[in-house]
Short mmCIF file of C-alpha atoms in Angstrom, two decimals:
data_model
loop_
_atom_site.label_atom_id
_atom_site.label_comp_id
_atom_site.label_asym_id
_atom_site.label_seq_id
_atom_site.Cartn_x
_atom_site.Cartn_y
_atom_site.Cartn_z
CA MET E 601 19.87 -28.68 -30.66
CA LYS E 602 17.97 -27.27 -27.70
CA ARG E 603 18.86 -23.71 -26.71
CA GLN E 604 20.67 -23.08 -23.45
CA THR E 605 18.27 -21.42 -20.99
CA ILE E 606 18.64 -19.46 -17.81
CA VAL E 607 15.70 -19.47 -15.30
CA VAL E 608 15.85 -16.63 -12.81
CA GLY E 609 14.03 -17.57 -9.55
CA GLY E 610 13.95 -20.73 -7.48
CA GLY E 611 10.42 -20.72 -6.13
CA VAL E 612 7.78 -23.19 -7.29
CA ILE E 613 7.37 -21.39 -10.65
CA GLY E 614 11.13 -21.29 -11.36
CA LEU E 615 11.73 -24.81 -10.20
CA LEU E 616 8.91 -26.30 -12.19
CA SER E 617 9.77 -24.15 -15.22
CA ALA E 618 13.29 -25.51 -15.14
CA TYR E 619 11.95 -29.05 -14.60
CA GLY E 620 9.65 -28.91 -17.61
CA LEU E 621 12.24 -27.43 -19.87
CA ALA E 622 14.96 -29.90 -18.78
CA ALA E 623 12.56 -32.78 -19.27
CA GLY E 624 12.22 -31.54 -22.88
CA GLY E 625 15.92 -31.80 -23.33
CA VAL E 626 16.88 -28.11 -22.82
CA PRO E 627 20.14 -27.40 -20.98
CA VAL E 628 19.02 -25.20 -17.98
CA THR E 629 20.78 -23.01 -15.42
CA LEU E 630 18.56 -22.11 -12.45
CA ILE E 631 19.69 -19.05 -10.56
CA ASP E 632 18.27 -17.88 -7.22
CA ALA E 633 19.27 -14.89 -5.11
CA SER E 634 18.99 -17.00 -1.95
CA ASP E 635 18.50 -20.71 -1.50
CA THR E 636 15.83 -22.24 -3.64
CA GLY E 637 12.34 -22.55 -2.24
CA THR E 638 12.72 -20.00 0.60
CA GLU E 639 10.42 -17.18 -0.30
CA ALA E 640 6.68 -17.01 -1.21
CA SER E 641 6.34 -20.61 -2.26
CA TRP E 642 7.61 -21.77 1.09
CA ALA E 643 5.53 -19.28 2.99
CA GLY E 644 2.14 -20.13 1.51
CA GLY E 645 -0.53 -22.52 2.81
CA GLY E 646 -0.49 -24.90 -0.17
CA ILE E 647 -4.21 -25.16 -0.81
CA VAL E 648 -4.58 -26.60 -4.34
CA SER E 649 -7.42 -24.19 -5.16
CA PRO E 650 -7.93 -20.42 -5.26
CA LEU E 651 -9.52 -19.35 -1.99
CA TYR E 652 -12.70 -18.36 -3.80
CA PRO E 653 -12.37 -19.90 -7.28
CA TRP E 654 -15.68 -18.48 -8.56
CA ARG E 655 -14.44 -14.86 -8.08
CA TYR E 656 -11.57 -15.24 -10.61
CA SER E 657 -11.48 -14.79 -14.31
CA ALA E 658 -11.67 -17.60 -16.82
CA ALA E 659 -7.92 -17.26 -17.34
CA VAL E 660 -7.10 -18.16 -13.76
CA THR E 661 -9.81 -20.87 -13.72
CA ALA E 662 -8.27 -22.62 -16.73
CA LEU E 663 -4.86 -22.79 -15.10
CA ALA E 664 -6.35 -23.85 -11.72
CA HIS E 665 -8.48 -26.70 -13.15
CA TRP E 666 -5.54 -28.14 -15.24
CA SER E 667 -3.22 -27.98 -12.23
CA GLN E 668 -5.67 -29.49 -9.73
CA ASP E 669 -6.09 -32.57 -11.93
CA TYR E 670 -2.28 -32.85 -12.45
CA TYR E 671 -1.07 -32.45 -8.80
CA PRO E 672 -1.62 -36.01 -7.48
CA GLY E 673 0.42 -37.57 -10.27
CA LEU E 674 3.12 -34.86 -10.00
CA GLY E 675 3.40 -35.58 -6.30
CA GLU E 676 3.99 -39.25 -6.95
CA VAL E 677 6.57 -38.66 -9.72
CA LEU E 678 8.54 -36.16 -7.57
CA LYS E 679 8.48 -38.58 -4.65
CA GLN E 680 9.94 -41.38 -6.76
CA GLN E 681 12.57 -39.07 -8.29
CA SER E 682 13.67 -37.29 -5.15
CA GLY E 683 12.72 -39.49 -2.18
CA VAL E 684 10.78 -36.59 -0.66
CA ASP E 685 6.99 -36.93 -0.37
CA PRO E 686 5.31 -33.55 -1.16
CA GLU E 687 2.20 -34.87 0.66
CA VAL E 688 -0.55 -33.99 -1.75
CA HIS E 689 -3.26 -34.44 0.88
CA GLU E 690 -6.91 -34.53 -0.27
CA THR E 691 -9.18 -33.28 2.56
CA GLY E 692 -11.94 -31.33 0.85
CA LEU E 693 -12.75 -27.78 1.78
CA TYR E 694 -15.64 -26.18 3.65
CA TRP E 695 -16.54 -22.50 3.00
CA LEU E 696 -18.52 -21.03 5.88
CA ASP E 697 -21.05 -18.20 5.80
CA LEU E 698 -20.36 -17.18 2.15
CA GLU E 699 -22.05 -13.90 1.08
CA ASP E 700 -22.00 -15.06 -2.56
CA GLU E 701 -23.07 -18.72 -2.07
CA ASP E 702 -25.56 -18.70 -4.98
CA HIS E 703 -22.86 -17.35 -7.27
CA ALA E 704 -20.41 -20.03 -6.09
CA LEU E 705 -22.89 -22.84 -6.74
CA ALA E 706 -23.83 -21.47 -10.21
CA TRP E 707 -20.11 -21.27 -11.06
CA ALA E 708 -19.55 -24.87 -9.92
CA GLN E 709 -22.48 -26.08 -12.06
CA ARG E 710 -21.22 -24.18 -15.10
CA GLU E 711 -17.64 -25.46 -14.67
CA GLY E 712 -18.60 -29.04 -13.83
CA ARG E 713 -16.90 -28.90 -10.38
CA ALA E 714 -18.35 -30.60 -7.36
CA LEU E 715 -19.59 -28.01 -4.81
CA HIS E 716 -22.77 -28.32 -2.76
CA ARG E 717 -24.55 -26.91 0.29
CA VAL E 718 -24.11 -28.87 3.51
CA HIS E 719 -26.27 -28.59 6.70
CA MET E 720 -24.30 -27.34 9.66
CA LYS E 721 -25.17 -30.49 11.58
CA GLU E 722 -23.30 -32.52 8.93
CA VAL E 723 -20.35 -30.03 9.03
CA HIS E 724 -20.00 -30.37 12.82
CA ALA E 725 -20.23 -34.15 12.49
CA ALA E 726 -17.41 -34.16 9.89
CA VAL E 727 -15.30 -31.46 11.63
CA PRO E 728 -16.02 -31.84 15.46
CA ALA E 729 -13.40 -29.14 16.32
CA LEU E 730 -15.31 -26.39 14.40
CA GLY E 731 -16.69 -23.50 16.36
CA ASP E 732 -20.41 -22.88 16.77
CA GLY E 733 -20.69 -19.36 15.34
CA PHE E 734 -21.47 -20.32 11.73
CA ALA E 735 -24.83 -20.50 10.03
CA LYS E 736 -24.30 -22.10 6.62
CA ALA E 737 -21.66 -24.02 4.59
CA VAL E 738 -20.74 -25.29 1.13
CA TYR E 739 -18.34 -28.12 0.58
CA MET E 740 -16.02 -29.19 -2.29
CA PRO E 741 -14.76 -32.73 -1.96
CA GLY E 742 -11.37 -33.73 -3.39
CA VAL E 743 -9.62 -30.41 -2.74
CA ALA E 744 -6.08 -31.11 -1.73
CA ASN E 745 -3.33 -29.25 0.05
CA VAL E 746 0.31 -29.76 -0.70
CA ARG E 747 3.01 -29.53 1.96
CA ASN E 748 4.81 -26.83 0.09
CA PRO E 749 8.24 -26.89 1.82
CA ARG E 750 8.47 -30.56 0.96
CA LEU E 751 7.18 -29.96 -2.60
CA LEU E 752 10.02 -27.44 -3.05
CA GLN E 753 12.57 -29.94 -1.58
CA ALA E 754 11.26 -32.66 -3.91
CA MET E 755 11.48 -30.41 -7.02
CA ARG E 756 15.05 -29.32 -6.16
CA GLY E 757 16.00 -32.98 -5.48
CA ALA E 758 14.54 -34.07 -8.85
CA LEU E 759 16.29 -31.20 -10.70
CA ALA E 760 19.66 -32.00 -9.03
CA GLN E 761 19.53 -35.50 -10.61
CA MET E 762 19.00 -34.24 -14.14
CA PRO E 763 22.29 -34.05 -16.07
CA ASN E 764 21.23 -31.01 -18.12
CA VAL E 765 20.47 -28.82 -15.12
CA ARG E 766 22.78 -26.58 -13.14
CA ILE E 767 21.54 -24.89 -9.92
CA VAL E 768 23.26 -21.63 -8.80
CA GLU E 769 22.12 -20.43 -5.41
CA ARG E 770 22.89 -17.21 -3.38
CA CYS E 771 23.54 -15.39 -6.62
CA PRO E 772 21.42 -12.20 -7.14
CA VAL E 773 20.73 -11.24 -10.74
CA HIS E 774 21.20 -7.48 -11.34
CA GLY E 775 20.36 -7.12 -15.03
CA PHE E 776 20.61 -8.58 -18.49
CA VAL E 777 23.33 -9.14 -21.06
CA ARG E 778 22.05 -7.49 -24.24
CA GLU E 779 22.99 -7.07 -27.86
CA GLY E 780 20.55 -4.57 -29.30
CA GLN E 781 17.08 -5.96 -28.64
CA ARG E 782 18.38 -9.52 -28.09
CA ILE E 783 18.89 -10.92 -24.59
CA LEU E 784 22.00 -13.03 -24.35
CA GLY E 785 22.12 -13.76 -20.61
CA VAL E 786 22.13 -12.10 -17.18
CA GLN E 787 24.44 -9.98 -15.04
CA THR E 788 24.84 -11.59 -11.60
CA ALA E 789 26.79 -11.20 -8.36
CA LEU E 790 29.08 -13.93 -9.73
CA GLY E 791 29.61 -12.19 -13.06
CA GLU E 792 28.06 -12.54 -16.48
CA MET E 793 26.13 -15.69 -17.33
CA ARG E 794 25.16 -16.23 -20.96
CA ALA E 795 22.37 -18.25 -22.54
CA GLU E 796 20.23 -18.08 -25.64
CA GLN E 797 17.03 -17.75 -23.64
CA VAL E 798 16.20 -16.20 -20.20
CA VAL E 799 13.07 -16.87 -18.18
CA VAL E 800 12.17 -14.40 -15.47
CA ALA E 801 10.33 -16.33 -12.72
CA ALA E 802 11.43 -14.24 -9.77
CA GLY E 803 8.01 -13.76 -8.11
CA ALA E 804 7.53 -10.39 -6.41
CA TRP E 805 10.99 -9.30 -7.62
CA SER E 806 10.20 -9.86 -11.28
CA GLY E 807 9.01 -6.30 -11.85
CA ASN E 808 12.21 -4.80 -10.45
CA LEU E 809 14.34 -6.97 -12.74
CA ILE E 810 12.33 -6.21 -15.89
CA ALA E 811 12.50 -2.53 -15.11
CA ARG E 812 16.24 -2.73 -15.89
CA LEU E 813 15.13 -2.93 -19.56
CA GLY E 814 12.87 0.15 -19.22
CA LEU E 815 9.74 -2.02 -19.17
CA GLU E 816 7.00 -1.61 -16.61
CA LEU E 817 5.78 -5.04 -15.39
CA PRO E 818 2.93 -4.53 -12.88
CA VAL E 819 4.04 -7.24 -10.43
CA ARG E 820 4.60 -6.06 -6.86
CA PRO E 821 4.93 -7.58 -3.36
CA MET E 822 1.90 -8.17 -1.14
CA LYS E 823 2.79 -9.44 2.33
CA GLY E 824 1.02 -12.45 3.84
CA GLN E 825 1.50 -13.74 7.39
CA MET E 826 0.76 -17.27 8.66
CA ILE E 827 0.84 -19.11 11.95
CA LEU E 828 1.31 -22.85 12.73
CA PHE E 829 -0.07 -25.07 15.50
CA LYS E 830 0.67 -28.70 16.37
CA CYS E 831 -2.36 -30.84 17.32
CA ALA E 832 -3.36 -34.51 17.23
CA GLU E 833 -3.37 -35.97 13.75
CA ASP E 834 -7.17 -36.36 13.70
CA PHE E 835 -7.90 -32.84 15.17
CA LEU E 836 -8.90 -31.30 11.83
CA PRO E 837 -9.96 -33.75 9.04
CA SER E 838 -10.80 -31.07 6.43
CA MET E 839 -9.77 -27.54 5.41
CA VAL E 840 -12.11 -24.81 6.60
CA LEU E 841 -12.41 -21.19 5.37
CA ALA E 842 -14.36 -18.21 6.68
CA LYS E 843 -14.04 -14.45 6.22
CA ARG E 844 -10.96 -14.88 3.98
CA ARG E 845 -9.05 -16.82 6.67
CA TYR E 846 -8.46 -20.54 6.59
CA ALA E 847 -7.17 -23.55 8.54
CA ILE E 848 -5.23 -26.26 6.78
CA PRO E 849 -4.43 -29.68 8.29
CA ARG E 850 -1.21 -31.50 7.54
CA ARG E 851 -1.12 -35.31 7.83
CA ASP E 852 0.97 -35.15 11.02
CA GLY E 853 -1.35 -32.83 12.89
CA HIS E 854 0.20 -29.46 12.11
CA ILE E 855 -2.43 -26.80 11.46
CA LEU E 856 -1.66 -23.75 9.38
CA VAL E 857 -3.85 -20.66 9.88
CA GLY E 858 -3.65 -17.63 7.50
CA SER E 859 -3.36 -15.25 6.15
CA THR E 860 -3.03 -11.45 6.08
CA LEU E 861 -2.91 -9.28 2.98
CA GLU E 862 -0.64 -6.22 3.46
CA ASP E 863 0.69 -3.71 0.93
CA VAL E 864 3.96 -2.81 2.70
CA GLY E 865 6.59 -3.17 -0.07
CA PHE E 866 9.37 -5.73 0.46
CA ASP E 867 9.05 -5.75 4.26
CA LYS E 868 8.37 -9.39 5.30
CA THR E 869 8.85 -8.91 9.08
CA PRO E 870 6.24 -10.84 11.11
CA THR E 871 4.24 -8.46 13.36
CA GLU E 872 2.61 -8.88 16.76
CA ASP E 873 -0.67 -7.37 15.53
CA ALA E 874 -0.91 -10.02 12.82
CA LEU E 875 -0.06 -12.80 15.28
CA GLU E 876 -2.89 -11.72 17.56
CA SER E 877 -5.34 -11.32 14.65
CA LEU E 878 -4.47 -14.75 13.18
CA ARG E 879 -4.65 -16.43 16.59
CA ALA E 880 -8.10 -14.93 17.19
CA THR E 881 -9.19 -16.19 13.81
CA ALA E 882 -7.86 -19.63 14.65
CA ILE E 883 -9.76 -19.82 17.91
CA ASP E 884 -12.94 -18.52 16.26
CA LEU E 885 -12.72 -21.26 13.66
CA LEU E 886 -11.45 -24.00 15.96
CA PRO E 887 -11.99 -23.17 19.68
CA GLY E 888 -9.69 -26.05 20.74
CA LEU E 889 -6.72 -24.04 19.51
CA ALA E 890 -7.17 -21.65 22.48
CA ASP E 891 -5.08 -24.12 24.50
CA ALA E 892 -2.55 -24.74 21.70
CA LYS E 893 0.78 -22.96 21.37
CA VAL E 894 1.71 -21.10 18.17
CA ILE E 895 4.85 -22.91 17.26
CA LYS E 896 5.82 -20.83 14.21
CA HIS E 897 4.88 -17.36 12.76
CA TRP E 898 6.18 -16.10 9.42
CA ALA E 899 5.56 -13.90 6.44
CA GLY E 900 6.02 -14.09 2.69
CA LEU E 901 5.72 -11.73 -0.28
CA ARG E 902 3.13 -12.70 -2.94
CA PRO E 903 3.74 -11.46 -6.51
CA ALA E 904 0.60 -9.37 -7.03
CA SER E 905 -0.56 -8.69 -10.60
CA PRO E 906 -3.76 -7.17 -12.20
CA GLU E 907 -6.66 -9.60 -11.61
CA GLY E 908 -4.15 -12.21 -10.48
CA ILE E 909 -3.53 -13.24 -14.09
CA PRO E 910 0.13 -14.32 -14.53
CA TYR E 911 2.47 -13.30 -17.32
CA ILE E 912 3.46 -16.37 -19.32
CA GLY E 913 5.25 -16.09 -22.66
CA ALA E 914 7.77 -14.14 -24.69
CA VAL E 915 8.45 -10.50 -24.06
CA PRO E 916 7.77 -8.48 -27.20
CA GLY E 917 10.70 -6.58 -28.51
CA TYR E 918 13.28 -8.57 -26.61
CA GLU E 919 14.24 -11.72 -28.39
CA GLY E 920 15.15 -14.57 -26.03
CA LEU E 921 13.34 -13.10 -23.01
CA TRP E 922 10.43 -14.96 -21.40
CA LEU E 923 8.20 -14.44 -18.38
CA ASN E 924 6.44 -16.81 -15.95
CA CYS E 925 5.43 -14.57 -13.02
CA GLY E 926 2.69 -12.59 -11.34
CA HIS E 927 0.59 -15.42 -9.88
CA PHE E 928 -0.36 -13.39 -6.84
CA ARG E 929 -1.96 -15.66 -4.17
CA ASN E 930 -2.14 -18.72 -6.46
CA GLY E 931 1.41 -19.64 -7.37
CA LEU E 932 1.24 -23.08 -5.84
CA VAL E 933 -2.19 -23.66 -7.27
CA LEU E 934 -1.37 -22.61 -10.87
CA ALA E 935 2.30 -23.75 -11.10
CA PRO E 936 1.79 -27.07 -12.92
CA ALA E 937 -0.28 -25.55 -15.78
CA SER E 938 1.73 -22.33 -15.96
CA CYS E 939 5.03 -24.18 -16.27
CA GLN E 940 3.69 -26.77 -18.64
CA LEU E 941 2.38 -23.96 -20.85
CA LEU E 942 5.69 -22.10 -20.78
CA ALA E 943 7.67 -25.19 -21.67
CA GLU E 944 5.36 -25.95 -24.58
CA LEU E 945 5.61 -22.43 -25.94
CA MET E 946 9.41 -22.39 -25.62
CA LEU E 947 9.69 -25.84 -27.19
CA GLY E 948 7.34 -25.04 -30.03
CA ARG E 949 4.73 -27.64 -28.95
CA ALA E 950 0.96 -27.39 -28.97
CA PRO E 951 -0.06 -25.61 -25.76
CA CYS E 952 -2.11 -27.41 -23.10
CA ILE E 953 -4.41 -24.42 -22.77
CA ASP E 954 -4.99 -21.22 -24.74
CA PRO E 955 -1.93 -19.07 -24.07
CA SER E 956 -3.40 -15.74 -25.18
CA PRO E 957 -4.74 -14.45 -21.74
CA TYR E 958 -1.28 -14.75 -20.20
CA ALA E 959 0.81 -13.38 -23.06
CA PRO E 960 2.96 -10.37 -22.16
CA VAL E 961 2.26 -8.70 -25.51
CA GLY E 962 -0.17 -5.82 -24.97
CA ARG E 963 0.10 -6.14 -21.15
CA LEU E 964 3.46 -4.43 -20.52
#
């Protein structure tokens, strides 16, 4: 018989962890302090790639490559199950004026990923809205973005139809139910909830929760702010990225521009300074946006971790306690592989990738 499991956190990692476990026959209770899908997963841009994939460790690369290949099929399955299209939108991605272009190209050749130099004339022909102030570019075809609010709606909708899943929202988790070194559930605003296994997938709040056990999990919030424009559907045919800022087109003409990186604790208040900085970036990248109105401005809290390597696996010394957190800027990118790996470990199946770089043992 599959062991009753509580998943704490209703972002992309929590939702997809619950989905994978439930698909394996596990009875799952998903608990979120607010409504599911309303924190960092909702706030991100949804690029299905790390911003600069060649600058990450092999551990992040392994998760990213597995997930990138998996996303199109996942989008279709979730659309069929929920009736909500996550809009996995393949546009390709241009990086402009890279300082480490040679390193990027060498990484792509080594990893077998398509990435090549493109003359600026070709870039302007492909992206007519692009500004003139750029000297060189590299392009990766096939890179997608996912419309993350719809992805989250689709995942919640799919979970709601699974008979072995219970979703509990607006229910903060304050601690754990323990018997010695065994975890038997969680303490919540609605009282004690028991289960044989608990998965902490609470994003930037995971470290605070694990601290209730006297453990130090180095996952902390890093604020990121974004802005949104509405343009013609053909205004921006591809994603573009320069100086750590990016513009992402949605199919209906919405353009996301982001993002900031701010170490300000759990404050996610949008600021006027960030709005002006992001708008200046947007106009530098795409001068036509000077006449466009910013229709939305928001902030989210990324779960920062050392080197951006998530914690996935059992917590040593605490039987029944598991982690799937600390994905930093890449939660949406890495979610399919991270959650597949967690489900395989918990179900005793052969893992899709080597789990050792993500194991909590030796890292807490």
